[in-house]
mmCIF file of C-alpha atoms and ligand atoms in Angstrom:
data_model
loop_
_atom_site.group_PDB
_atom_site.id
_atom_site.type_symbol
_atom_site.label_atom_id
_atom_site.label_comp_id
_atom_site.label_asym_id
_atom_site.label_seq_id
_atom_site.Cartn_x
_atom_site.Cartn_y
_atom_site.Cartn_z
ATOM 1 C CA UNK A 709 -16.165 0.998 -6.727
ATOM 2 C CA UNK A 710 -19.476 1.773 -7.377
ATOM 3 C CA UNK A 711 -20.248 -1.727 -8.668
ATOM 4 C CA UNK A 712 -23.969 -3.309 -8.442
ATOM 5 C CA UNK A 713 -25.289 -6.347 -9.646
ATOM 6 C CA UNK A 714 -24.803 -6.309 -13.487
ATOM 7 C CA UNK A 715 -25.879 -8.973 -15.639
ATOM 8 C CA UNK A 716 -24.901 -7.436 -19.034
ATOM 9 C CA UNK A 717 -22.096 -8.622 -20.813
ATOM 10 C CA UNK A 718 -20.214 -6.074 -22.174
ATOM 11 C CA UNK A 719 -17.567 -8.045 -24.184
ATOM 12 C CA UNK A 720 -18.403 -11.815 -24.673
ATOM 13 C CA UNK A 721 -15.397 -14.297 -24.184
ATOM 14 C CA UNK A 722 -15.702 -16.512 -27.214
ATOM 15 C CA UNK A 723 -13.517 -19.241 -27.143
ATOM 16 C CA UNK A 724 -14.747 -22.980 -27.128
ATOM 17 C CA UNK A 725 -13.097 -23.301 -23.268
ATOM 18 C CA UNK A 726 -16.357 -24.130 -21.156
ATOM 19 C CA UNK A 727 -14.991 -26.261 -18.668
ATOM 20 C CA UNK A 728 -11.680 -29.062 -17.903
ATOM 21 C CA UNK A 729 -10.755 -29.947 -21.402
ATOM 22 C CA UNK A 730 -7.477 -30.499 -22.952
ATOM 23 C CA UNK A 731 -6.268 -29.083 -25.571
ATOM 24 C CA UNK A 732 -6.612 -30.857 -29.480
ATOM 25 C CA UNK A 733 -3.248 -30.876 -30.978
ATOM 26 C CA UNK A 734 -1.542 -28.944 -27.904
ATOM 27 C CA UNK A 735 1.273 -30.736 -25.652
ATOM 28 C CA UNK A 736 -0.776 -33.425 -23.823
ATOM 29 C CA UNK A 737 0.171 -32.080 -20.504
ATOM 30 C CA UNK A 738 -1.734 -28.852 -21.213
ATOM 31 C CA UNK A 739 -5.082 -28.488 -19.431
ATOM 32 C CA UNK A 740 -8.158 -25.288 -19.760
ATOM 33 C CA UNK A 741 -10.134 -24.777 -17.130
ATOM 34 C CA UNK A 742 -12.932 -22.225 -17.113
ATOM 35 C CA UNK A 743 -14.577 -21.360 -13.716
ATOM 36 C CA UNK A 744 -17.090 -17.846 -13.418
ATOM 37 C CA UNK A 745 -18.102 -16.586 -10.270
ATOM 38 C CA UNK A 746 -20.174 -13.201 -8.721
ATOM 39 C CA UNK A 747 -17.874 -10.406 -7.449
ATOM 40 C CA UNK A 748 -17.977 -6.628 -7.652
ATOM 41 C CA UNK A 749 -21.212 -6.545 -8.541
ATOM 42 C CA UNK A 750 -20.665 -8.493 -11.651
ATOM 43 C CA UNK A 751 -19.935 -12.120 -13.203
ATOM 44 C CA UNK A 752 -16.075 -12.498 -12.813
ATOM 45 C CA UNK A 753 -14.942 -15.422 -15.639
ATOM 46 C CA UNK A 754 -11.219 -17.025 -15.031
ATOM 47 C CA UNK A 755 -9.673 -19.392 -17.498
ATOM 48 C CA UNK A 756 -6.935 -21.182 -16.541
ATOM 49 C CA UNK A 757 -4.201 -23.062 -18.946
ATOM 50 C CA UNK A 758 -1.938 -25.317 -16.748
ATOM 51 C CA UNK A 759 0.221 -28.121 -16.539
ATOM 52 C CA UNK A 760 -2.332 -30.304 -15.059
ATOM 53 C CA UNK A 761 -5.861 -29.601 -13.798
ATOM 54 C CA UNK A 762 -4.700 -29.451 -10.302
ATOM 55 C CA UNK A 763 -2.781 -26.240 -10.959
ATOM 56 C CA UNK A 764 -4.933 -24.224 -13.109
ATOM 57 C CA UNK A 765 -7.466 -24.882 -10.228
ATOM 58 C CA UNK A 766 -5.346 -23.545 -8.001
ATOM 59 C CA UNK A 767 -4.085 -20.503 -10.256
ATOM 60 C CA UNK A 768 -8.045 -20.165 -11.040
ATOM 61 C CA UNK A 769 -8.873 -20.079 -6.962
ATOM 62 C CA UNK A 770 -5.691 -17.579 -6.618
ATOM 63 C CA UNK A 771 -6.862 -15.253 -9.204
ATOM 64 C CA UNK A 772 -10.767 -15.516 -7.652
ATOM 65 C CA UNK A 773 -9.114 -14.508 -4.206
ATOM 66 C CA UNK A 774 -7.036 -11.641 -5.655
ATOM 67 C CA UNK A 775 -10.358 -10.094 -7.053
ATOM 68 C CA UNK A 776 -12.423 -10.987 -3.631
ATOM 69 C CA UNK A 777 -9.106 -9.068 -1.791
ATOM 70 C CA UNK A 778 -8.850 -6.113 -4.316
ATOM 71 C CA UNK A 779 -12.783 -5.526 -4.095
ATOM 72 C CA UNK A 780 -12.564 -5.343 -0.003
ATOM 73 C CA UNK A 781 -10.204 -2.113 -0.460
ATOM 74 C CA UNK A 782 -12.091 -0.297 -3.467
ATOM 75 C CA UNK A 783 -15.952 -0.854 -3.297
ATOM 76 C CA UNK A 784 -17.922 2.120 -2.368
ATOM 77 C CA UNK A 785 -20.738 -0.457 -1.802
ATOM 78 C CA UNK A 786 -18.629 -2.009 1.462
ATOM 79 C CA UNK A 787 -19.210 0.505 3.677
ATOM 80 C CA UNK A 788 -16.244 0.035 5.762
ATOM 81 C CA UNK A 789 -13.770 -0.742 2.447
ATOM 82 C CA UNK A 790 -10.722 1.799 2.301
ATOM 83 C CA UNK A 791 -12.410 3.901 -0.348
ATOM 84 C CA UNK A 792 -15.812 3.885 1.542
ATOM 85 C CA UNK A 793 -13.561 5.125 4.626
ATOM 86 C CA UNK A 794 -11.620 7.869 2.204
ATOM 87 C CA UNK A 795 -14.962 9.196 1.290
ATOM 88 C CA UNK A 796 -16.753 9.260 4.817
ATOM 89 C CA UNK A 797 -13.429 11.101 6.016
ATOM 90 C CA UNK A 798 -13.773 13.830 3.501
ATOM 91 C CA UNK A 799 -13.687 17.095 4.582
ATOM 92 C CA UNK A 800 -12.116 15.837 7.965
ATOM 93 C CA UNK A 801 -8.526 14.017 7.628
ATOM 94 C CA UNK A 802 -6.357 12.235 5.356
ATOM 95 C CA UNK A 803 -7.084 8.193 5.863
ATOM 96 C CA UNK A 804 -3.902 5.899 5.570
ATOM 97 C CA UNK A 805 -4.511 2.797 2.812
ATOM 98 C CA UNK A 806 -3.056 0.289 1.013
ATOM 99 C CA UNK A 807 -0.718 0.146 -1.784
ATOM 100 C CA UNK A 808 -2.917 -1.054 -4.298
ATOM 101 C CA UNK A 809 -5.689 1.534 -3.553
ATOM 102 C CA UNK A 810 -3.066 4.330 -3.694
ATOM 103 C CA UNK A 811 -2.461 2.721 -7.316
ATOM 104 C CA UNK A 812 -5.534 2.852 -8.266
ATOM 105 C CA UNK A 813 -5.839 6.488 -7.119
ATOM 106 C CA UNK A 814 -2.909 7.117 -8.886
ATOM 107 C CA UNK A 815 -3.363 5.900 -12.169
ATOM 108 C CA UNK A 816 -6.889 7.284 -12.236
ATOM 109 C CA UNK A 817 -5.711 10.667 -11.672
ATOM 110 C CA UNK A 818 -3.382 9.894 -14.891
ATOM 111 C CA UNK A 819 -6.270 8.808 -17.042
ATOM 112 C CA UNK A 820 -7.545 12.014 -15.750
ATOM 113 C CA UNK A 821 -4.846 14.360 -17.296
ATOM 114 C CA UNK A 822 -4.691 12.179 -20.153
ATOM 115 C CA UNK A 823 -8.445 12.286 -21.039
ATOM 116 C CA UNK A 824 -8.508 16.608 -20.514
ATOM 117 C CA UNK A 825 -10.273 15.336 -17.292
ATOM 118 C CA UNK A 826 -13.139 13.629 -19.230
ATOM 119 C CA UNK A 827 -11.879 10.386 -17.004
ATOM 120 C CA UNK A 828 -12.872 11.635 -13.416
ATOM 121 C CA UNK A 829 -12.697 9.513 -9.814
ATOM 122 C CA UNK A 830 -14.786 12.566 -8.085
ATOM 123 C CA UNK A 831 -17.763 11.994 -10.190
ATOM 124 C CA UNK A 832 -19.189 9.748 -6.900
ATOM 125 C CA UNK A 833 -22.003 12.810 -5.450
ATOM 126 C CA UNK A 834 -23.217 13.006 -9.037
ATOM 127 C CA UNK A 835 -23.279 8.981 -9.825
ATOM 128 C CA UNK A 836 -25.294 8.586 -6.428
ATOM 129 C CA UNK A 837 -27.673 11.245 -7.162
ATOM 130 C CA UNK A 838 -28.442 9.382 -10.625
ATOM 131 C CA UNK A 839 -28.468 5.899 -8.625
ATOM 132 C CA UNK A 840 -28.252 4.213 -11.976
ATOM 133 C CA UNK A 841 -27.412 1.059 -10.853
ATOM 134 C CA UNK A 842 -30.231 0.907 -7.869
ATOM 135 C CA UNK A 843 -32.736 2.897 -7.941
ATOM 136 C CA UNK A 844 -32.442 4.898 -11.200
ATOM 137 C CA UNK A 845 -33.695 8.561 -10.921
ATOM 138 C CA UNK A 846 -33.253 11.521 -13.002
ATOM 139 C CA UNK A 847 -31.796 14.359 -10.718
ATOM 140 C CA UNK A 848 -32.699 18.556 -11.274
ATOM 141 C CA UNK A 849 -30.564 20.647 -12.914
ATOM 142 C CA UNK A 850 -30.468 22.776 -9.746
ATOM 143 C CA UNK A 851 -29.725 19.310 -7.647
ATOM 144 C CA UNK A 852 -26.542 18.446 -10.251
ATOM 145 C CA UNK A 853 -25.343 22.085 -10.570
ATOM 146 C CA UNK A 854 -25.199 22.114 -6.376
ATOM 147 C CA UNK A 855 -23.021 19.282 -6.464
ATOM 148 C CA UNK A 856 -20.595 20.864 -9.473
ATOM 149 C CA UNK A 857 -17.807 21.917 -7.106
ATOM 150 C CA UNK A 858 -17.525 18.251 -5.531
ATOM 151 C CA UNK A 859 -16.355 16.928 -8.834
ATOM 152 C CA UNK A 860 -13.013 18.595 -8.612
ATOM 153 C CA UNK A 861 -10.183 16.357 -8.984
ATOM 154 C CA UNK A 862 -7.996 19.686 -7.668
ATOM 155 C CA UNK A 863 -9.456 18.493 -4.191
ATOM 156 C CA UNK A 864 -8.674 15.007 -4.661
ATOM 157 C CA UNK A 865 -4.727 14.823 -2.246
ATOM 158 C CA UNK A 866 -2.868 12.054 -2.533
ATOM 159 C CA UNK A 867 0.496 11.773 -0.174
ATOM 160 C CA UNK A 868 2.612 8.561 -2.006
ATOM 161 C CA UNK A 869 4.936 9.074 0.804
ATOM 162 C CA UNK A 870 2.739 9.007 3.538
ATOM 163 C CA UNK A 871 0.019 6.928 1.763
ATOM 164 C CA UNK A 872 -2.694 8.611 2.001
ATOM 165 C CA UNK A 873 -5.624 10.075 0.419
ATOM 166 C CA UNK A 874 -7.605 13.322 1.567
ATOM 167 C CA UNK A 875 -10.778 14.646 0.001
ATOM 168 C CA UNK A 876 -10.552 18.136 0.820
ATOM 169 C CA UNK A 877 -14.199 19.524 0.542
ATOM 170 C CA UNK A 878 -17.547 17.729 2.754
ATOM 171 C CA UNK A 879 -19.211 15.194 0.671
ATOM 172 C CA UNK A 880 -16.810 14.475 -1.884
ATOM 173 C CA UNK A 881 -16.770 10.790 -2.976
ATOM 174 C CA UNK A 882 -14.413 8.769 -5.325
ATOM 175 C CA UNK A 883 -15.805 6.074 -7.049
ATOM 176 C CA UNK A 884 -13.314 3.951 -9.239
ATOM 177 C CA UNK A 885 -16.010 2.156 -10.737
ATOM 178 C CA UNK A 886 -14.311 3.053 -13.927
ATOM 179 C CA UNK A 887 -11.119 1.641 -13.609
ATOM 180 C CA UNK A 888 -10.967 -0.743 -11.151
ATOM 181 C CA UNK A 889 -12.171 -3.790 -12.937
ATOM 182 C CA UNK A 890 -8.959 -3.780 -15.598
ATOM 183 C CA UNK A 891 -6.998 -3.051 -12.207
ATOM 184 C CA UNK A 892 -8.371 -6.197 -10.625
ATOM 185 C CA UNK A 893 -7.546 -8.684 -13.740
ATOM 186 C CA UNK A 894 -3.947 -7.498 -14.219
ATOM 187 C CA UNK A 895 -3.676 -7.861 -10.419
ATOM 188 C CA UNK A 896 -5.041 -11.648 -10.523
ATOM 189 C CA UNK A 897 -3.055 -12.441 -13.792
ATOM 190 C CA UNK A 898 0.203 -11.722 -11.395
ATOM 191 C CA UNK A 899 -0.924 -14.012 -8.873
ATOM 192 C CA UNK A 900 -2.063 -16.572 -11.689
ATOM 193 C CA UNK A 901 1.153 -16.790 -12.896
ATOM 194 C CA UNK A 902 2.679 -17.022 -9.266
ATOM 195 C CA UNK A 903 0.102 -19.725 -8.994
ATOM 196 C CA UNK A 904 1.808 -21.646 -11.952
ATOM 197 C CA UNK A 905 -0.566 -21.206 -14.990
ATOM 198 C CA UNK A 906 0.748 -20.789 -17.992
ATOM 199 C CA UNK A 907 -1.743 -18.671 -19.716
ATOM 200 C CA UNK A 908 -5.165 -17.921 -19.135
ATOM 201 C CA UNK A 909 -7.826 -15.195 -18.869
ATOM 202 C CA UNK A 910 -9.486 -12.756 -16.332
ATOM 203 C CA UNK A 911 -12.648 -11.420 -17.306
ATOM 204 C CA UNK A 912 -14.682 -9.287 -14.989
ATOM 205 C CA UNK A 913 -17.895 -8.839 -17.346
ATOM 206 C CA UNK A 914 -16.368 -6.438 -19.903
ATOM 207 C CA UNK A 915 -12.809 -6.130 -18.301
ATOM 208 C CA UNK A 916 -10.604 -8.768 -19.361
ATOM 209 C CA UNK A 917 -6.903 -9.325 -19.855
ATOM 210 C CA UNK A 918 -5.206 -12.159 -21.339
ATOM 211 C CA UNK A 919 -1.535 -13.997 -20.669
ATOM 212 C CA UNK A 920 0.155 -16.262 -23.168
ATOM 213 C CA UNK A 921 -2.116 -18.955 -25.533
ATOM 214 C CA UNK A 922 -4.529 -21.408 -25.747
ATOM 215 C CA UNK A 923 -2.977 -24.681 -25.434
ATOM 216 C CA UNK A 924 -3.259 -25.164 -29.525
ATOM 217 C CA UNK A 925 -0.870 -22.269 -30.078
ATOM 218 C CA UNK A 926 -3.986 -19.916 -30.563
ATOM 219 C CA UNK A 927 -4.624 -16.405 -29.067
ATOM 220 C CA UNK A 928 -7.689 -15.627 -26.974
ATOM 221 C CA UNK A 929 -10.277 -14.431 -29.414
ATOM 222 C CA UNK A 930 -13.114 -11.926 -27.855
ATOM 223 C CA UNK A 931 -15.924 -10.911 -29.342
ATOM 224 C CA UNK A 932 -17.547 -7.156 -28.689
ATOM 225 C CA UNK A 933 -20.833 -6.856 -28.091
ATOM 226 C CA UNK A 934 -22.947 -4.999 -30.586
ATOM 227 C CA UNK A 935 -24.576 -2.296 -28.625
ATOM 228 C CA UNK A 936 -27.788 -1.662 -30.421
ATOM 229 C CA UNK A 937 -28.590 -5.239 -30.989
ATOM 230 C CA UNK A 938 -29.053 -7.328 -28.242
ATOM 231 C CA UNK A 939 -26.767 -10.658 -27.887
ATOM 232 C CA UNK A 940 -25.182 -9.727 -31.223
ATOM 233 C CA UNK A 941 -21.311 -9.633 -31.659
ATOM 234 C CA UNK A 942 -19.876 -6.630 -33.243
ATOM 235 C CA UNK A 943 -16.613 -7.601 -34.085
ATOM 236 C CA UNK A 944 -13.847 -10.341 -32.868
ATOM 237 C CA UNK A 945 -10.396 -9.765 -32.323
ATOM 238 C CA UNK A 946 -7.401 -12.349 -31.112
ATOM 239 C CA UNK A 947 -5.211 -11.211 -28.002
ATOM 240 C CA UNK A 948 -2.082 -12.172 -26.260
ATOM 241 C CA UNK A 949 -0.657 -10.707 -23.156
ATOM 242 C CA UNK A 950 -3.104 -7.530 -23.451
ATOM 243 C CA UNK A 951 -6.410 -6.532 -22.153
ATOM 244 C CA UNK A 952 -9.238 -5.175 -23.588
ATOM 245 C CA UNK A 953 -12.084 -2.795 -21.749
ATOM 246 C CA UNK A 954 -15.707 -1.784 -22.836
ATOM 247 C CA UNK A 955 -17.924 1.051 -21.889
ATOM 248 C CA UNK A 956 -21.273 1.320 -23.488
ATOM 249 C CA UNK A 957 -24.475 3.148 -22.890
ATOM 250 C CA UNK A 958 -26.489 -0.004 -23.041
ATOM 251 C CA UNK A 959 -24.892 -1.098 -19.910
ATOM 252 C CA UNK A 960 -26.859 0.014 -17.424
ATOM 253 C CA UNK A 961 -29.452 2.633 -18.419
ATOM 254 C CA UNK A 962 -33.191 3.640 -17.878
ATOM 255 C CA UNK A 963 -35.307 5.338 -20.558
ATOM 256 C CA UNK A 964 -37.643 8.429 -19.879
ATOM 257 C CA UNK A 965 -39.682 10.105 -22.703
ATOM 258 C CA UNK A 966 -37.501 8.483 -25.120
ATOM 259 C CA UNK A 967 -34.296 9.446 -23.939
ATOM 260 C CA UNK A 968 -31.678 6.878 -22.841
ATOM 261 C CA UNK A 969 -30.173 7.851 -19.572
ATOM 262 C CA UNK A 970 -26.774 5.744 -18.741
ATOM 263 C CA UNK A 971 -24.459 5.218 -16.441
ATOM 264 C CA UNK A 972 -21.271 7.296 -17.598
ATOM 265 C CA UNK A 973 -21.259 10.939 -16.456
ATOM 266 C CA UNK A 974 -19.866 13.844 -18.078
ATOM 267 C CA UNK A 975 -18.043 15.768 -15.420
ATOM 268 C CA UNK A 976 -18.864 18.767 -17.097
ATOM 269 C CA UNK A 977 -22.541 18.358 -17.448
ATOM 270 C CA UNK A 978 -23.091 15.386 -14.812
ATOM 271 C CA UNK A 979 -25.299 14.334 -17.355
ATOM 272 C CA UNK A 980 -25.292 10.616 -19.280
ATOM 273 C CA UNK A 981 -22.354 11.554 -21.906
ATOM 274 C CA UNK A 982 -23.430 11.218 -25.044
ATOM 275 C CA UNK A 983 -20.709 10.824 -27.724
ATOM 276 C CA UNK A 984 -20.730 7.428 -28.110
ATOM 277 C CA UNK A 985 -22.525 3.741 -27.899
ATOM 278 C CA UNK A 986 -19.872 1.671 -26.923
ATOM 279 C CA UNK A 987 -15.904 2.176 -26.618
ATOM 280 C CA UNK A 988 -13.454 -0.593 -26.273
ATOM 281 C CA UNK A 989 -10.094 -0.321 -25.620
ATOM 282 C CA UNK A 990 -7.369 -2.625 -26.106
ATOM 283 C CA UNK A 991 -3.940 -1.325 -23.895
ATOM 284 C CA UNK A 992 -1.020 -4.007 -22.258
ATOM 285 C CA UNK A 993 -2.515 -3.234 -18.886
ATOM 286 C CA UNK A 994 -6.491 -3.741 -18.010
ATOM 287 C CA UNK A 995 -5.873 -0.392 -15.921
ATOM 288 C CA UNK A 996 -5.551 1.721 -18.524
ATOM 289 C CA UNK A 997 -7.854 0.211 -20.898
ATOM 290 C CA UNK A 998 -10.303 -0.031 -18.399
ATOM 291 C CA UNK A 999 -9.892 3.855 -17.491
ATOM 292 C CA UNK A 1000 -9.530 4.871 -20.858
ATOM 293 C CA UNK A 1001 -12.719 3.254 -22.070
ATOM 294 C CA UNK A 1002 -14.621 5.611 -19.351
ATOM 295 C CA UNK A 1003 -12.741 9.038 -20.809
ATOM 296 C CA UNK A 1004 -12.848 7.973 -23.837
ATOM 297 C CA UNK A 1005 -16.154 7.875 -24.169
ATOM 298 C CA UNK A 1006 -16.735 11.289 -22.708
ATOM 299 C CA UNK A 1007 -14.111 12.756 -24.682
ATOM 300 C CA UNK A 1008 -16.802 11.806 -27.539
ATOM 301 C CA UNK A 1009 -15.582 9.448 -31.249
ATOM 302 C CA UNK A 1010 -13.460 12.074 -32.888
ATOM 303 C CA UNK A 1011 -11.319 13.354 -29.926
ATOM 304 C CA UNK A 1012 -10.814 9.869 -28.431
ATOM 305 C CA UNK A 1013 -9.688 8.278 -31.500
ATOM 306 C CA UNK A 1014 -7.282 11.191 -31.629
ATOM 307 C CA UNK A 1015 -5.981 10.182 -27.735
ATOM 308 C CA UNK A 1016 -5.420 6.647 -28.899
ATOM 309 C CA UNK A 1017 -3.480 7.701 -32.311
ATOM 310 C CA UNK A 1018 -1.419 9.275 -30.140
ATOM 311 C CA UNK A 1019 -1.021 6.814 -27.593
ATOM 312 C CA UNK A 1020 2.113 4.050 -27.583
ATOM 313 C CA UNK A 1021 0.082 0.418 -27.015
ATOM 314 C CA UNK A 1022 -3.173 1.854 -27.191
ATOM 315 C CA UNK A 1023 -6.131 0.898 -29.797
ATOM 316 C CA UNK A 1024 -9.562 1.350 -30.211
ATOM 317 C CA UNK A 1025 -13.001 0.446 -31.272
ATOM 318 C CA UNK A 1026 -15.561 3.122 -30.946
ATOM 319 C CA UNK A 1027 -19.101 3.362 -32.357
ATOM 320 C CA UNK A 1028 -20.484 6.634 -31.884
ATOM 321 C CA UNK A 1029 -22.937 8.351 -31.345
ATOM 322 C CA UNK A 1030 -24.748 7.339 -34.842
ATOM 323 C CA UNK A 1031 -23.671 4.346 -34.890
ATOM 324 C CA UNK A 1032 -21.000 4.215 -37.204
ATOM 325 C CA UNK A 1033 -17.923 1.921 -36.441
ATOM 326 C CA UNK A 1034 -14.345 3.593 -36.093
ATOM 327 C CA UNK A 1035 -11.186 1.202 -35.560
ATOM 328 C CA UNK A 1036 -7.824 2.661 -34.608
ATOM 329 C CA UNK A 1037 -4.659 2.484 -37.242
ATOM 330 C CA UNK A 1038 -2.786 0.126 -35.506
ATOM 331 C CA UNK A 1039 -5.744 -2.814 -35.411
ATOM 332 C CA UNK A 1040 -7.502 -2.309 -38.765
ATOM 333 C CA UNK A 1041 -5.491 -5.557 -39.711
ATOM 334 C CA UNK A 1042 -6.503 -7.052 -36.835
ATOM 335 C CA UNK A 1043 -10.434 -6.914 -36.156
ATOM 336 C CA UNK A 1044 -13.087 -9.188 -37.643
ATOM 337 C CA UNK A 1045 -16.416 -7.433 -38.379
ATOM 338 C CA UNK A 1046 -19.148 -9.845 -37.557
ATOM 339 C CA UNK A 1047 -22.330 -8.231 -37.582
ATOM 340 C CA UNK A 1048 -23.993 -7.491 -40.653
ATOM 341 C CA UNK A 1049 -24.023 -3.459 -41.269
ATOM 342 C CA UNK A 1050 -22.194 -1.177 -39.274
ATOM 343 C CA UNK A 1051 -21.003 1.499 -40.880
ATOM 344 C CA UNK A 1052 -17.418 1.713 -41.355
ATOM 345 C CA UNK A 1053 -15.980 5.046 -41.040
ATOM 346 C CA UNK A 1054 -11.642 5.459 -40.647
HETATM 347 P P1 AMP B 2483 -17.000 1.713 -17.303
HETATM 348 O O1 AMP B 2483 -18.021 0.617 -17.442
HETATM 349 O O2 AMP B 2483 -15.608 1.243 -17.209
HETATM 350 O O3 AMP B 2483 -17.192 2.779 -18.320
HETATM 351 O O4 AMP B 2483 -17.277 2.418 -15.887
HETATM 352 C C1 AMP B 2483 -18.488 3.050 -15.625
HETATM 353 C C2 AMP B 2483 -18.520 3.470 -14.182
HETATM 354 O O5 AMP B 2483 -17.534 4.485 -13.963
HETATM 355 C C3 AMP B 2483 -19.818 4.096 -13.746
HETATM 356 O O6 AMP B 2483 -20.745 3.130 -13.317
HETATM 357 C C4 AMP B 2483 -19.386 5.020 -12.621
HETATM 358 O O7 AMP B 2483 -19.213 4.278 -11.437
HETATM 359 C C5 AMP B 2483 -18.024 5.497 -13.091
HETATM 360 N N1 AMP B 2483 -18.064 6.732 -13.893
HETATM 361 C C6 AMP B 2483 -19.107 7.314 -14.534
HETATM 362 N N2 AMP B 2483 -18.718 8.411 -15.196
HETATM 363 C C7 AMP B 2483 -17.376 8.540 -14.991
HETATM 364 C C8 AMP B 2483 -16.389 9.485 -15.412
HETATM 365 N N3 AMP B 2483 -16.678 10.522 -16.213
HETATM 366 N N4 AMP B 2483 -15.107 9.286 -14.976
HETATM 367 C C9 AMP B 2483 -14.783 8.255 -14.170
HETATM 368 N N5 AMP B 2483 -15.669 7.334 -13.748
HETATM 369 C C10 AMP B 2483 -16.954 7.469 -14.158
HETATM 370 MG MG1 MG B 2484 -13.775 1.930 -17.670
#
């Protein structure tokens, strides 16, 4: 994943849970605990509802591991992680890995075909040359149109069977930056559960998925971040057993003559795409919400909201490229506009 430090919020977690409490008019033996820590590149929150404190520790701790484990295979910033080994063997030979990185691959490559290939894992030779998250630079046309025919998802091999994955042309690099996050919370919700909590949350900066209730019978309310105004919350919505993903071009980004240069690439272009602020989508699954908020916001406001309408279990909450607010059919009932005037267009 091509994951650097990040300090930007994308979606804030707003419930009252700070640390050990228990629960107001919830069954005594209900306990929240709310621990945050730093891992792929960004702060990873885990809240933990248990049957005493002891075990949502431990389901907490479980769920921290499961992210520290998952980020070992898929960071393109460990140089000797699976994917870091995929890419340096491009060109050369198929490299054997793990289940969950063939998962990833997978599901990427779905989000792919879903998004008209707006979603796209072989965008790494063009994220590197914008170095957005290190060094930020702003490449020449002649430098992005050289490294065109490395984003080219027909070169991208995956053998299930054998598993393994084979970059077919020199210098191609996957980087599941975009997806990997929502990956990693459903992954550590499993082994939360295994771990004995009852409900809780994962949220990896603006990747988060949620299992059962707060202890007082209440879903997990999370607030989006208003992307134009700094540490201002857009809207709120409640959720139960579903995650919910934001991309936005406030994110990470330089400016340059008064243009806003961000982090998520049209594969077309290999330019900043530039349909939208901020897309969040809410799916059962982090990995497709967390994949889907990428394409989606290539795709651009009108085309992705039609993807979602279309969709089973998929919502949005796009503002585009002007700034106007547009909230998918199925949650209209369910959002709560906080800030004072976006403009509301269904
Ligand atoms: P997200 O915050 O989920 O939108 O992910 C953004 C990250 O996805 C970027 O930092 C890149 O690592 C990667 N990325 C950028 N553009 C694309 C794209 N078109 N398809 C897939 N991944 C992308
Ligand atoms: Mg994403």
């Amino acid at each position: 994943m091509n994951f650097k430090v990040s300090m930007a919020f994308v979606v804030c977690m707003s419930f009252a849970v700070l640390s050990c409490v228990t629960g107001g008019s919830s069954p005594p033996s209900l306990v929240t605990v709310k621990r945050t820590q730093m891992h792929m590149g960004t702060l990873v929150s885990i809240t933990a509802v248990g049957r005493t404190t002891l075990e949502a520790n431990a389901a907490i701790s479980a769920g921290f591991e499961e992210v520290k484990r998952l980020e070992q295979l898929l960071s393109t910033w460990i140089p000797d992680s699976e994917l870091s080994r995929v890419n340096a063997a491009a060109g050369q030979s198929a490299v054997l890995v793990s289940p969950e990185t063939m998962t990833v691959v997978r599901k990427s490559l779905q989000v792919a075909e879903m998004t008209e290939g707006a979603f796209n894992i072989a965008i790494g030779p063009a994220v590197d040359a914008w170095n957005i998250s290190a060094e930020p630079r702003l490449p020449t046309s002649e430098e992005l149109a050289a490294l065109k025919p490395l984003i080219d998802l027909h070169e991208v091999h995956t053998d299930v069977w054998e598993r393994t994955i084979y970059l077919q042309k020199p210098g191609m690099r996957i980087d599941v930056g975009g997806i990997g996050k929502g990956y990693a919370a459903d992954q550590a919700v499993l082994v939360m559960k295994k771990a004995g909590a009852v409900a809780g949350v994962v949220a990896l900066s603006g990747d988060i998925k949620t299992f059962g209730r707060l202890p007082d019978g209440v879903a997990f309310p999370v607030g989006i971040r208003h992307p134009r105004k700094d540490g201002e919350i857009l809207a709120e919505i409640k959720l139960q057993d579903e995650a919910i993903s934001t991309a936005g071009d406030y994110e990470r980004f330089f400016e340059k003559n008064g243009v806003r240069y961000h982090h998520i690439l049209d594969p077309n272009t290999l330019q900043p795409a530039r349909g939208c602020q901020s897309v969040s989508v809410i799916a059962k699954e982090g990995v497709w919400a967390d994949g889907l908020d990428t394409g989606i916001f290539v795709l651009g406001a009108k085309r992705g909201m039609e993807l979602v309408e279309h969709l089973a279990d998929v919502e949005a909450i796009i503002v585009d490229d002007a700034g106007r607010l547009l909230i998918s059919s199925g949650l209209r009932d369910r959002v709560v506009i906080t800030s004072d005037n976006p403009s509301r267009k269904q």
